[in-house]
């Protein structure tokens, strides 16, 4: 059995790998996508595309590994250096910190699911996480990703999906 330190190290590596994988997946679809190389940033990826009205849309996305649920918190340390104490405080994602949380659920080495959770909903729920079972309508739902900043649309869809 792996030691606690080894499990922590692997969790840290997995998190970084999942960010890169999500970035690559989104890049194939939207082209103008980049990882954010800012250590204190509350988001991991920037997505830029033109909407149906030919307006530029910029989305700030936070990637979270999701096995049974998606966590909406940030600011905590993970992996091998999780004992590190910094001035950074734990926070729950909101429209102030990012536009969408992307839950990356690994199924196998080459299979996965993406759950697009707009921070508009996270603020409404006022929870620190949600079960993937409850979020099934957001799985691979690229329309939700593309319109995650459109409050009226997000809330209308959330009602339709039984999320609010």
Short mmCIF file of C-alpha atoms in Angstrom, two decimals:
data_model
loop_
_atom_site.label_atom_id
_atom_site.label_comp_id
_atom_site.label_asym_id
_atom_site.label_seq_id
_atom_site.Cartn_x
_atom_site.Cartn_y
_atom_site.Cartn_z
CA UNK A 1 0.00 0.00 0.00
CA UNK A 2 1.28 3.47 -0.86
CA UNK A 3 2.26 5.77 1.98
CA UNK A 4 0.31 8.92 2.72
CA UNK A 5 3.13 10.96 1.18
CA UNK A 6 3.11 8.85 -2.00
CA UNK A 7 -0.69 9.16 -2.31
CA UNK A 8 -0.44 12.92 -1.80
CA UNK A 9 2.30 13.19 -4.42
CA UNK A 10 0.21 11.19 -6.92
CA UNK A 11 -2.88 13.31 -6.21
CA UNK A 12 -0.85 16.44 -6.92
CA UNK A 13 0.50 14.99 -10.19
CA UNK A 14 -2.99 13.85 -11.20
CA UNK A 15 -4.37 17.35 -10.60
CA UNK A 16 -1.74 18.97 -12.82
CA UNK A 17 -2.21 16.29 -15.50
CA UNK A 18 -5.98 16.76 -15.47
CA UNK A 19 -5.59 20.53 -15.96
CA UNK A 20 -3.41 19.87 -19.02
CA UNK A 21 -5.80 17.25 -20.37
CA UNK A 22 -8.84 19.53 -20.00
CA UNK A 23 -6.90 22.37 -21.64
CA UNK A 24 -6.07 20.11 -24.59
CA UNK A 25 -9.66 18.88 -24.93
CA UNK A 26 -10.98 22.45 -24.93
CA UNK A 27 -8.21 23.63 -27.27
CA UNK A 28 -9.28 21.10 -29.90
CA UNK A 29 -12.82 22.53 -29.72
CA UNK A 30 -12.21 26.27 -29.16
CA UNK A 31 -8.58 26.72 -30.34
CA UNK A 32 -7.83 29.83 -28.26
CA UNK A 33 -7.40 28.13 -24.86
CA UNK A 34 -4.52 28.40 -22.42
CA UNK A 35 -3.41 27.27 -19.00
CA UNK A 36 -2.95 30.17 -16.60
CA UNK A 37 0.59 30.34 -15.23
CA UNK A 38 -0.19 32.48 -12.20
CA UNK A 39 0.42 30.71 -8.86
CA UNK A 40 -2.20 32.66 -6.91
CA UNK A 41 -4.89 32.66 -9.61
CA UNK A 42 -8.26 31.18 -8.60
CA UNK A 43 -8.67 29.76 -12.11
CA UNK A 44 -6.56 27.36 -14.19
CA UNK A 45 -7.65 27.91 -17.79
CA UNK A 46 -8.75 30.80 -20.01
CA UNK A 47 -11.08 30.03 -22.93
CA UNK A 48 -11.60 32.67 -25.64
CA UNK A 49 -14.07 32.26 -28.51
CA UNK A 50 -16.62 34.16 -30.59
CA UNK A 51 -20.28 33.64 -29.74
CA UNK A 52 -23.14 33.45 -32.23
CA UNK A 53 -23.24 37.30 -32.37
CA UNK A 54 -19.51 37.35 -33.26
CA UNK A 55 -18.66 38.84 -29.84
CA UNK A 56 -15.51 37.72 -28.04
CA UNK A 57 -16.25 35.68 -24.91
CA UNK A 58 -13.58 35.09 -22.25
CA UNK A 59 -14.23 32.32 -19.71
CA UNK A 60 -12.17 31.71 -16.56
CA UNK A 61 -12.27 28.02 -15.65
CA UNK A 62 -11.15 26.15 -12.54
CA UNK A 63 -10.43 22.43 -13.06
CA UNK A 64 -11.20 19.94 -10.28
CA UNK A 65 -10.63 16.19 -10.29
CA UNK A 66 -14.06 14.66 -9.67
CA UNK A 67 -14.43 11.03 -8.68
CA UNK A 68 -17.83 11.07 -6.93
CA UNK A 69 -18.41 14.82 -6.52
CA UNK A 70 -17.10 18.19 -7.69
CA UNK A 71 -15.52 20.42 -5.05
CA UNK A 72 -16.14 24.15 -5.34
CA UNK A 73 -13.43 25.25 -2.90
CA UNK A 74 -9.98 26.61 -3.55
CA UNK A 75 -7.04 28.04 -1.68
CA UNK A 76 -6.17 24.84 0.17
CA UNK A 77 -2.91 23.01 -0.37
CA UNK A 78 -2.93 19.60 -2.01
CA UNK A 79 -0.42 16.89 -2.70
CA UNK A 80 2.91 16.45 -0.93
CA UNK A 81 3.20 20.02 0.33
CA UNK A 82 -0.30 20.21 1.79
CA UNK A 83 1.17 20.98 5.23
CA UNK A 84 2.54 24.25 3.88
CA UNK A 85 0.93 27.19 5.65
CA UNK A 86 0.52 30.28 3.53
CA UNK A 87 -1.52 33.45 3.84
CA UNK A 88 -3.99 32.05 1.30
CA UNK A 89 -7.38 31.28 2.79
CA UNK A 90 -9.85 28.65 1.65
CA UNK A 91 -12.68 30.08 -0.44
CA UNK A 92 -15.67 28.82 -2.39
CA UNK A 93 -15.63 29.56 -6.11
CA UNK A 94 -17.92 32.43 -7.13
CA UNK A 95 -18.49 34.73 -10.07
CA UNK A 96 -15.77 36.95 -8.57
CA UNK A 97 -13.12 34.21 -8.79
CA UNK A 98 -14.05 32.27 -11.95
CA UNK A 99 -16.89 31.67 -14.40
CA UNK A 100 -17.06 27.87 -14.38
CA UNK A 101 -15.72 24.92 -12.42
CA UNK A 102 -14.89 21.97 -14.67
CA UNK A 103 -15.12 18.62 -12.94
CA UNK A 104 -12.80 16.12 -14.66
CA UNK A 105 -13.93 12.55 -13.97
CA UNK A 106 -11.36 9.97 -15.08
CA UNK A 107 -13.00 6.72 -16.17
CA UNK A 108 -9.83 5.07 -17.50
CA UNK A 109 -6.49 6.26 -18.88
CA UNK A 110 -8.15 7.34 -22.13
CA UNK A 111 -11.77 7.94 -21.09
CA UNK A 112 -13.21 10.78 -19.05
CA UNK A 113 -16.24 12.97 -18.48
CA UNK A 114 -16.32 16.74 -18.07
CA UNK A 115 -18.89 18.45 -15.83
CA UNK A 116 -19.34 22.18 -16.51
CA UNK A 117 -20.63 23.91 -13.37
CA UNK A 118 -21.23 27.67 -13.74
CA UNK A 119 -20.26 29.71 -10.68
CA UNK A 120 -23.67 31.39 -10.99
CA UNK A 121 -25.12 28.07 -9.75
CA UNK A 122 -22.44 27.59 -7.11
CA UNK A 123 -23.42 30.96 -5.59
CA UNK A 124 -27.10 30.00 -5.69
CA UNK A 125 -26.51 26.60 -4.06
CA UNK A 126 -24.15 27.94 -1.38
CA UNK A 127 -22.50 24.48 -1.10
CA UNK A 128 -18.85 23.43 -1.08
CA UNK A 129 -19.45 20.46 -3.43
CA UNK A 130 -22.10 18.54 -5.37
CA UNK A 131 -22.44 14.88 -6.25
CA UNK A 132 -21.76 13.92 -9.87
CA UNK A 133 -25.12 12.10 -9.85
CA UNK A 134 -26.88 15.41 -9.19
CA UNK A 135 -24.81 17.13 -11.89
CA UNK A 136 -25.45 14.59 -14.67
CA UNK A 137 -27.26 17.18 -16.83
CA UNK A 138 -24.06 19.26 -16.89
CA UNK A 139 -21.90 16.35 -18.11
CA UNK A 140 -20.21 17.24 -21.42
CA UNK A 141 -22.78 20.07 -21.76
CA UNK A 142 -20.80 22.51 -23.91
CA UNK A 143 -23.77 24.86 -24.29
CA UNK A 144 -23.64 25.42 -20.52
CA UNK A 145 -19.88 26.05 -20.74
CA UNK A 146 -20.26 28.55 -23.59
CA UNK A 147 -23.08 30.42 -21.85
CA UNK A 148 -21.88 30.01 -18.24
CA UNK A 149 -21.83 33.82 -17.72
CA UNK A 150 -25.41 34.30 -18.98
CA UNK A 151 -27.30 34.30 -15.68
CA UNK A 152 -30.80 34.15 -17.18
CA UNK A 153 -29.86 31.20 -19.44
CA UNK A 154 -28.01 29.31 -16.69
CA UNK A 155 -30.86 29.66 -14.18
CA UNK A 156 -33.48 28.72 -16.79
CA UNK A 157 -31.53 25.57 -17.72
CA UNK A 158 -30.88 24.78 -14.04
CA UNK A 159 -34.64 24.83 -13.40
CA UNK A 160 -35.23 22.65 -16.47
CA UNK A 161 -32.60 20.18 -15.20
CA UNK A 162 -33.97 20.21 -11.63
CA UNK A 163 -30.79 21.77 -10.20
CA UNK A 164 -32.52 24.71 -8.47
#
